[in-house]
Amino acid sequence: MSKFVKSLMCLLLISYEAFAIESSSQTESNAASLTYWLPEELNQPKSLEHFQTVVSSNAHGLENTNDAIKIALIYPSADLSDFWSRNYHALTSRLNDLRIAYTIDEFSSRQIDHALQTYYTDQVLAKEEAYDYVIFGPSELSVQADNIQRLASSEAFKTYIWAFHTPMKNWTHQPDAWFDFSSAKGAAALCDFVIKQLGNDVFYAMNRGIPGITDDQRSGDFKACVTERGNWLNLYEHFGQYQATGGRDGVELVIQSFPEVTMLHNANTAMTLGALEYLQEQGLQQQLFVTGWGGTAAEIELIKSGDLSATPMRMGDDVGVATAEAIKFDLLGKSDQVPQIYLGRIEVVDKSMSNEQIDKLTAEAFRYSGVENE
C-alpha cells in the first residue's frame, strides 16, 4: 500500500462518522433543501404507477384517424450510447401502433455540443407554429436551462424533456413532462450490488461525466452510498465529459498511478467503452471490476463476454413508449393523467447471470427498438 493511500485511510477513519451523519441527511426525502422538484411533489397520487401500466402493456390505438402531428426532436443522438436512437425507434413504433400519424424533424448533436443545441433551439422557435410537440434531450441540464425555458414558454407546442427528471424550482417556465430513468435509484441499486459482490473497504476510482445533476446522481450518489455503507475509499475521479476518450484517459491514469484500485465506476456507456478498450489493449481486463451505466446493447454484449462486470440496465424503450403515450393522452384531452415526471424501470445486470436471464431482460428493455439492433 502506498504512503498516499495510507494517509487517505487515516483521514477516512477520522472523518467517516461525521461524513455518515452528514450524508444521511442529504437524501432525496429532504425535499425542502433540494433545488428541484421530486416526482412525488409534482405527480398526482398513483399517476406514475397507472401510467407505467399503460407503458408496459400493448398499445391501444386511437379509433379515429387524425391529421399528422409535427414533432421536433433535439437530442445528442450522435453519441456512442444507443439510448437516443433506440428511444427514437420506440417512440415512432409506438406512435404507429397507436395509429397516430406524424412527421419528425431531427436535430442531432453530440453530448458536448452545447452551443449546437442552442442553435437548434433557435431554429425551432423561429418556426414554432409548425410544431405540435418538441422533445428535447439536453446535453446537460444546467447548461441548457435557458433553452429549455425558452421552449417551455411557447404556447405553440408541448415541450417534453428526455433523459432528465429534475424540474428546477427557480425556473419561470416548466416543460409539460419529463421522461427519464432515475439516476439516483440506479446509483442506489448499483451501490447495493457492488457492496454485496466486493465487500467493504474497497479502493475504487471513477470516470465521471460532465459536472451537473446527472453526474451528481450517477457518480455522487454512488460515491456517498459506498462510502457510508461499505467504508469504500475513492482514490481518483476523472471527469471524462461522457466521451470514450475521457473514459480511456481516466482508466489509463488509474492503472499508472493507483495500483491499489480494484473497481472502476463509469457514468455512461461511452466512457465505459473507452475504458474497456484500453484495458483490453493492455491485457488487463481482469484487473478491475468495471461497471457501466444504462445497459445499452454494447454494454450487454460486454457483460456476456465477461469484460464488463455489471451495469444498471434501463428498460430502455420505456422513455420512447411513454412519450408516445403522453402524446396520445394529450390528443384525447387527458394530459392531466400523464405524470409530470415519468421514470422508467432499472435492473442491475452482471456477468454472473446466464445468457437466458440477460436475454429475457433485454427483450423487455428493447421491446420496440429490437434486440437485433445490437
Coordinates of N, CA and C in Angstrom, one line a residue, residues 101-261:
A101 N -50.6 9.5 -36.8 CA -49.8 10.0 -38.0 C -48.9 11.1 -37.5
Y102 N -47.7 11.1 -38.0 CA -46.7 12.1 -37.5 C -45.6 12.4 -38.5
T103 N -44.9 13.5 -38.4 CA -43.7 13.8 -39.1 C -42.7 14.3 -38.0
I104 N -41.4 14.0 -38.1 CA -40.4 14.4 -37.1 C -39.3 15.1 -37.8
D105 N -38.9 16.2 -37.3 CA -37.6 16.9 -37.7 C -36.6 16.6 -36.6
E106 N -35.5 15.9 -37.0 CA -34.5 15.6 -36.1 C -33.3 16.6 -36.1
F107 N -32.9 17.0 -34.9 CA -31.8 17.9 -34.7 C -30.7 17.2 -33.8
S108 N -29.7 16.6 -34.5 CA -28.8 15.7 -33.8 C -27.5 16.4 -33.4
S109 N -26.9 16.0 -32.3 CA -25.6 16.6 -31.8 C -24.9 15.5 -31.0
R110 N -23.7 15.9 -30.6 CA -23.0 15.1 -29.5 C -23.3 15.7 -28.2
Q111 N -23.0 14.9 -27.1 CA -23.3 15.4 -25.8 C -22.5 16.7 -25.4
I112 N -21.4 16.9 -26.0 CA -20.6 18.0 -25.7 C -20.9 19.2 -26.6
D113 N -21.8 19.1 -27.5 CA -22.1 20.2 -28.4 C -23.2 21.1 -27.8
H114 N -22.9 21.8 -26.8 CA -23.8 22.6 -26.1 C -24.3 23.8 -27.0
A115 N -23.4 24.4 -27.6 CA -23.8 25.6 -28.5 C -24.7 25.1 -29.7
L116 N -24.4 24.0 -30.2 CA -25.2 23.5 -31.3 C -26.7 23.3 -30.9
Q117 N -26.9 22.9 -29.6 CA -28.3 22.7 -29.2 C -29.0 24.1 -29.0
T118 N -28.2 25.1 -28.7 CA -28.8 26.5 -28.7 C -29.2 26.9 -30.1
Y119 N -28.4 26.6 -31.1 CA -28.7 26.9 -32.5 C -29.9 26.1 -32.9
Y120 N -30.1 24.9 -32.5 CA -31.2 24.1 -32.9 C -32.5 24.7 -32.2
T121 N -32.4 25.1 -31.0 CA -33.5 25.7 -30.3 C -33.9 27.0 -31.0
D122 N -33.0 27.8 -31.4 CA -33.3 29.0 -32.2 C -34.1 28.6 -33.5
Q123 N -33.6 27.6 -34.2 CA -34.3 27.2 -35.4 C -35.8 26.7 -35.1
V124 N -36.0 26.0 -34.1 CA -37.3 25.5 -33.8 C -38.2 26.7 -33.4
L125 N -37.7 27.6 -32.6 CA -38.5 28.7 -32.1 C -38.8 29.7 -33.3
A126 N -38.0 29.7 -34.3 CA -38.2 30.6 -35.4 C -39.4 30.2 -36.2
K127 N -39.8 28.9 -36.1 CA -41.0 28.4 -36.8 C -41.8 27.6 -35.9
E128 N -42.1 28.2 -34.7 CA -42.7 27.4 -33.6 C -44.1 27.0 -34.0
E129 N -44.8 27.7 -34.8 CA -46.2 27.4 -35.2 C -46.3 26.1 -36.0
A130 N -45.1 25.7 -36.5 CA -45.1 24.4 -37.4 C -45.1 23.2 -36.5
Y131 N -44.9 23.3 -35.2 CA -44.7 22.1 -34.4 C -45.8 22.0 -33.4
D132 N -46.2 20.7 -33.1 CA -47.2 20.4 -32.0 C -46.5 19.9 -30.8
Y133 N -45.3 19.3 -30.9 CA -44.6 18.8 -29.8 C -43.1 19.0 -30.1
V134 N -42.3 19.4 -29.0 CA -40.9 19.5 -29.1 C -40.3 18.6 -28.0
I135 N -39.5 17.6 -28.4 CA -38.8 16.7 -27.5 C -37.4 17.1 -27.4
F136 N -36.9 17.4 -26.2 CA -35.5 17.9 -26.0 C -34.8 17.0 -25.1
G137 N -33.7 16.5 -25.6 CA -32.7 15.7 -24.8 C -31.5 16.6 -24.6
P138 N -31.4 17.3 -23.4 CA -30.4 18.3 -23.2 C -29.0 17.7 -23.1
S139 N -28.0 18.4 -23.6 CA -26.6 17.9 -23.4 C -26.2 17.9 -21.9
E140 N -26.7 18.9 -21.2 CA -26.6 18.9 -19.7 C -27.6 19.9 -19.2
L141 N -28.3 19.5 -18.2 CA -29.5 20.3 -17.8 C -29.2 21.8 -17.4
S142 N -28.2 22.0 -16.6 CA -27.8 23.4 -16.2 C -27.4 24.2 -17.4
V143 N -26.6 23.6 -18.3 CA -26.1 24.3 -19.5 C -27.3 24.7 -20.4
Q144 N -28.3 23.8 -20.5 CA -29.4 24.1 -21.4 C -30.6 24.6 -20.7
A145 N -30.5 25.1 -19.5 CA -31.6 25.6 -18.7 C -32.3 26.7 -19.5
D146 N -31.6 27.7 -20.0 CA -32.3 28.8 -20.7 C -33.0 28.3 -22.0
N147 N -32.4 27.4 -22.7 CA -33.1 26.9 -23.9 C -34.3 26.1 -23.5
I148 N -34.3 25.3 -22.5 CA -35.5 24.6 -22.0 C -36.6 25.5 -21.7
Q149 N -36.3 26.6 -20.9 CA -37.3 27.5 -20.5 C -37.9 28.3 -21.7
R150 N -37.0 28.6 -22.7 CA -37.5 29.3 -23.9 C -38.5 28.4 -24.7
L151 N -38.2 27.1 -24.8 CA -39.1 26.2 -25.4 C -40.4 26.0 -24.6
A152 N -40.2 25.9 -23.3 CA -41.4 25.7 -22.4 C -42.3 26.9 -22.4
S153 N -41.8 28.1 -22.7 CA -42.6 29.3 -22.7 C -43.5 29.5 -23.9
S154 N -43.2 28.7 -24.9 CA -44.0 28.8 -26.1 C -45.4 28.2 -25.9
E155 N -46.4 28.8 -26.4 CA -47.8 28.3 -26.4 C -48.2 27.6 -27.6
A156 N -47.2 27.4 -28.6 CA -47.5 26.8 -29.8 C -47.4 25.3 -29.8
F157 N -46.6 24.8 -28.8 CA -46.4 23.3 -28.7 C -46.2 22.9 -27.3
K158 N -46.3 21.6 -27.1 CA -46.0 21.0 -25.8 C -44.5 20.6 -25.8
T159 N -43.8 20.8 -24.6 CA -42.4 20.6 -24.5 C -42.2 19.4 -23.6
Y160 N -41.5 18.4 -24.1 CA -41.2 17.2 -23.3 C -39.6 17.1 -23.2
I161 N -39.1 16.7 -22.0 CA -37.7 16.5 -21.8 C -37.3 15.1 -21.7
W162 N -36.3 14.7 -22.4 CA -35.8 13.3 -22.3 C -34.5 13.3 -21.5
A163 N -34.3 12.2 -20.7 CA -33.1 11.9 -20.0 C -32.8 12.8 -18.8
F164 N -33.7 13.6 -18.3 CA -33.6 14.3 -17.1 C -35.0 14.2 -16.4
H165 N -34.9 14.4 -15.0 CA -36.2 14.3 -14.3 C -36.2 15.2 -13.1
T166 N -35.5 16.4 -13.2 CA -35.4 17.3 -12.1 C -35.9 18.7 -12.5
P167 N -37.2 19.0 -12.5 CA -37.6 20.3 -12.7 C -37.1 21.3 -11.7
M168 N -36.4 22.3 -12.1 CA -35.8 23.3 -11.2 C -36.8 24.2 -10.6
K169 N -36.7 24.4 -9.3 CA -37.7 25.2 -8.6 C -37.7 26.7 -9.0
N170 N -36.6 27.1 -9.4 CA -36.4 28.6 -9.7 C -36.7 28.9 -11.2
W171 N -37.2 27.9 -12.0 CA -37.5 28.2 -13.4 C -38.8 28.9 -13.5
T172 N -38.9 29.9 -14.3 CA -40.2 30.6 -14.6 C -41.1 29.7 -15.5
H173 N -40.5 29.0 -16.4 CA -41.3 28.2 -17.4 C -40.9 26.8 -17.2
Q174 N -41.9 25.9 -17.0 CA -41.6 24.5 -16.8 C -42.1 23.7 -18.0
P175 N -41.3 22.7 -18.5 CA -41.8 21.8 -19.5 C -43.1 21.1 -19.1
D176 N -43.8 20.5 -20.1 CA -45.0 19.8 -19.8 C -44.8 18.5 -19.2
A177 N -43.7 17.8 -19.5 CA -43.4 16.5 -18.9 C -42.0 16.1 -19.1
W178 N -41.5 15.3 -18.1 CA -40.1 14.8 -18.2 C -40.1 13.3 -18.3
F179 N -39.3 12.7 -19.1 CA -39.2 11.3 -19.3 C -37.8 10.8 -19.1
D180 N -37.6 9.9 -18.1 CA -36.2 9.6 -17.8 C -36.2 8.3 -17.0
F181 N -35.0 7.9 -16.6 CA -34.7 6.9 -15.6 C -34.1 7.5 -14.4
S182 N -34.4 7.2 -13.2 CA -33.9 7.8 -12.0 C -32.4 7.4 -11.8
S183 N -31.5 8.4 -12.1 CA -30.1 8.1 -11.9 C -29.8 7.8 -10.4
A184 N -30.5 8.5 -9.5 CA -30.4 8.3 -8.1 C -30.7 6.9 -7.7
K185 N -31.8 6.4 -8.2 CA -32.2 5.0 -7.9 C -31.3 4.0 -8.6
G186 N -30.8 4.3 -9.7 CA -29.8 3.4 -10.4 C -28.5 3.4 -9.6
A187 N -28.1 4.5 -9.1 CA -26.9 4.6 -8.2 C -27.1 3.7 -7.0
A188 N -28.2 3.8 -6.4 CA -28.5 3.1 -5.1 C -28.5 1.6 -5.4
A189 N -29.1 1.2 -6.5 CA -29.2 -0.2 -6.9 C -27.8 -0.8 -7.2
L190 N -26.9 0.0 -7.9 CA -25.6 -0.4 -8.2 C -24.7 -0.5 -6.9
C191 N -24.9 0.5 -6.0 CA -24.2 0.5 -4.8 C -24.5 -0.7 -4.0
D192 N -25.8 -1.1 -3.9 CA -26.2 -2.3 -3.1 C -25.5 -3.5 -3.7
F193 N -25.5 -3.6 -5.1 CA -24.9 -4.8 -5.8 C -23.4 -4.9 -5.5
V194 N -22.7 -3.8 -5.7 CA -21.2 -3.9 -5.7 C -20.7 -4.2 -4.2
I195 N -21.4 -3.7 -3.2 CA -21.1 -4.0 -1.9 C -21.3 -5.4 -1.6
K196 N -22.4 -6.0 -2.0 CA -22.6 -7.4 -1.9 C -21.6 -8.3 -2.6
Q197 N -21.1 -7.8 -3.7 CA -20.1 -8.5 -4.5 C -18.7 -8.4 -4.0
L198 N -18.3 -7.2 -3.7 CA -16.9 -6.9 -3.3 C -16.7 -6.7 -1.9
G199 N -17.7 -6.5 -1.1 CA -17.5 -6.3 0.4 C -17.1 -4.9 0.8
N200 N -16.5 -4.7 1.9 CA -16.2 -3.4 2.5 C -14.7 -3.1 2.2
D201 N -14.4 -1.8 2.5 CA -13.0 -1.3 2.5 C -12.4 -1.5 1.1
V202 N -13.1 -1.1 0.1 CA -12.6 -1.3 -1.3 C -12.0 0.0 -1.8
F203 N -10.8 -0.1 -2.5 CA -10.3 1.1 -3.1 C -10.8 1.2 -4.6
Y204 N -11.4 2.3 -4.9 CA -12.0 2.4 -6.3 C -11.7 3.8 -6.9
A205 N -12.0 3.9 -8.2 CA -11.9 5.1 -8.9 C -13.1 5.4 -9.8
M206 N -13.2 6.6 -10.3 CA -14.5 6.9 -11.0 C -14.2 7.7 -12.3
N207 N -14.8 7.3 -13.4 CA -14.9 8.1 -14.6 C -16.2 8.8 -14.5
R208 N -16.2 10.1 -14.2 CA -17.4 10.9 -14.0 C -17.7 11.6 -15.4
G209 N -18.8 12.2 -15.5 CA -19.3 12.8 -16.7 C -19.0 14.3 -16.8
I210 N -20.0 15.0 -17.0 CA -20.0 16.5 -17.0 C -20.6 17.0 -15.7
P211 N -19.9 17.9 -15.0 CA -20.5 18.4 -13.7 C -21.9 18.8 -13.9
G212 N -22.8 18.3 -13.1 CA -24.2 18.7 -13.2 C -25.1 17.6 -12.5
I213 N -26.4 17.8 -12.6 CA -27.3 16.9 -11.8 C -27.1 15.4 -12.2
T214 N -27.0 15.1 -13.5 CA -26.9 13.7 -13.9 C -25.7 13.1 -13.3
D215 N -24.6 13.7 -13.4 CA -23.4 13.1 -12.8 C -23.4 13.1 -11.2
D216 N -24.0 14.2 -10.7 CA -24.2 14.2 -9.2 C -24.9 13.0 -8.7
Q217 N -25.9 12.5 -9.5 CA -26.7 11.4 -9.0 C -26.0 10.1 -9.4
R218 N -25.6 9.9 -10.7 CA -24.9 8.7 -11.1 C -23.6 8.4 -10.3
S219 N -22.8 9.5 -10.2 CA -21.5 9.3 -9.5 C -21.5 9.8 -8.1
G220 N -22.0 11.0 -7.8 CA -22.0 11.5 -6.5 C -22.8 10.7 -5.5
D221 N -24.0 10.2 -5.9 CA -24.8 9.4 -5.0 C -24.2 8.0 -4.8
F222 N -23.6 7.5 -5.9 CA -22.9 6.2 -5.8 C -21.7 6.3 -4.8
K223 N -21.0 7.4 -4.9 CA -19.8 7.6 -4.0 C -20.3 7.7 -2.6
A224 N -21.3 8.5 -2.3 CA -21.8 8.7 -1.0 C -22.3 7.4 -0.4
C225 N -22.9 6.6 -1.2 CA -23.5 5.3 -0.7 C -22.4 4.3 -0.4
V226 N -21.4 4.1 -1.3 CA -20.4 3.1 -1.0 C -19.5 3.5 0.2
T227 N -19.3 4.8 0.3 CA -18.6 5.4 1.4 C -19.3 5.1 2.8
E228 N -20.5 5.4 2.8 CA -21.3 5.3 4.0 C -21.6 3.8 4.4
R229 N -22.0 3.1 3.4 CA -22.4 1.7 3.7 C -21.3 0.7 3.7
G230 N -20.2 0.9 2.9 CA -19.2 0.0 2.7 C -17.8 0.4 3.1
N231 N -17.7 1.7 3.6 CA -16.4 2.2 4.0 C -15.4 2.1 2.8
W232 N -15.9 2.4 1.6 CA -15.0 2.4 0.5 C -14.2 3.7 0.4
L233 N -13.1 3.6 -0.3 CA -12.2 4.8 -0.4 C -12.0 5.1 -1.9
N234 N -12.4 6.3 -2.3 CA -12.2 6.8 -3.6 C -10.8 7.4 -3.8
L235 N -10.0 6.8 -4.6 CA -8.6 7.3 -4.8 C -8.5 8.3 -6.0
Y236 N -9.4 8.2 -6.9 CA -9.3 9.1 -8.1 C -10.6 9.3 -8.8
E237 N -10.8 10.6 -9.2 CA -12.0 10.9 -10.0 C -11.5 11.6 -11.3
H238 N -12.1 11.2 -12.4 CA -11.7 11.8 -13.7 C -13.0 12.2 -14.4
F239 N -13.1 13.5 -14.7 CA -14.2 14.0 -15.5 C -14.0 13.8 -17.0
G240 N -14.6 12.7 -17.5 CA -14.3 12.3 -18.9 C -15.3 12.9 -19.9
Q241 N -16.2 13.8 -19.4 CA -17.1 14.5 -20.3 C -18.1 13.6 -21.1
Y242 N -18.3 12.4 -20.5 CA -19.2 11.4 -21.2 C -18.7 10.9 -22.5
Q243 N -17.4 11.1 -22.8 CA -16.8 10.7 -24.1 C -15.9 9.5 -23.9
A244 N -15.8 8.7 -25.0 CA -15.0 7.5 -24.9 C -13.5 7.8 -24.6
T245 N -13.0 8.9 -25.2 CA -11.6 9.2 -24.9 C -11.4 9.6 -23.5
G246 N -12.5 10.2 -22.9 CA -12.4 10.6 -21.5 C -12.3 9.3 -20.6
G247 N -13.1 8.3 -20.9 CA -13.0 7.1 -20.2 C -11.7 6.4 -20.3
R248 N -11.2 6.4 -21.5 CA -9.9 5.8 -21.8 C -8.8 6.5 -21.0
D249 N -8.8 7.8 -21.1 CA -7.8 8.6 -20.3 C -7.8 8.4 -18.8
G250 N -9.1 8.3 -18.3 CA -9.3 8.1 -16.9 C -8.7 6.8 -16.4
V251 N -9.0 5.7 -17.1 CA -8.5 4.4 -16.6 C -7.0 4.3 -16.8
E252 N -6.5 4.9 -17.8 CA -5.0 4.9 -18.0 C -4.3 5.5 -16.9
L253 N -4.8 6.7 -16.4 CA -4.3 7.3 -15.2 C -4.4 6.5 -14.0
V254 N -5.5 5.8 -13.8 CA -5.7 4.9 -12.7 C -4.7 3.8 -12.7
I255 N -4.5 3.1 -13.8 CA -3.6 2.0 -13.9 C -2.2 2.4 -13.6
Q256 N -1.8 3.6 -14.1 CA -0.4 4.1 -14.0 C -0.1 4.6 -12.6
S257 N -1.1 5.2 -11.9 CA -0.8 5.9 -10.7 C -1.5 5.3 -9.4
F258 N -2.5 4.5 -9.6 CA -3.2 4.0 -8.4 C -3.4 2.4 -8.5
P259 N -2.3 1.7 -8.3 CA -2.4 0.2 -8.4 C -3.2 -0.4 -7.4
E260 N -3.6 0.3 -6.3 CA -4.4 -0.2 -5.3 C -5.9 -0.3 -5.7
V261 N -6.3 0.4 -6.7 CA -7.7 0.4 -7.2 C -8.1 -0.9 -7.7

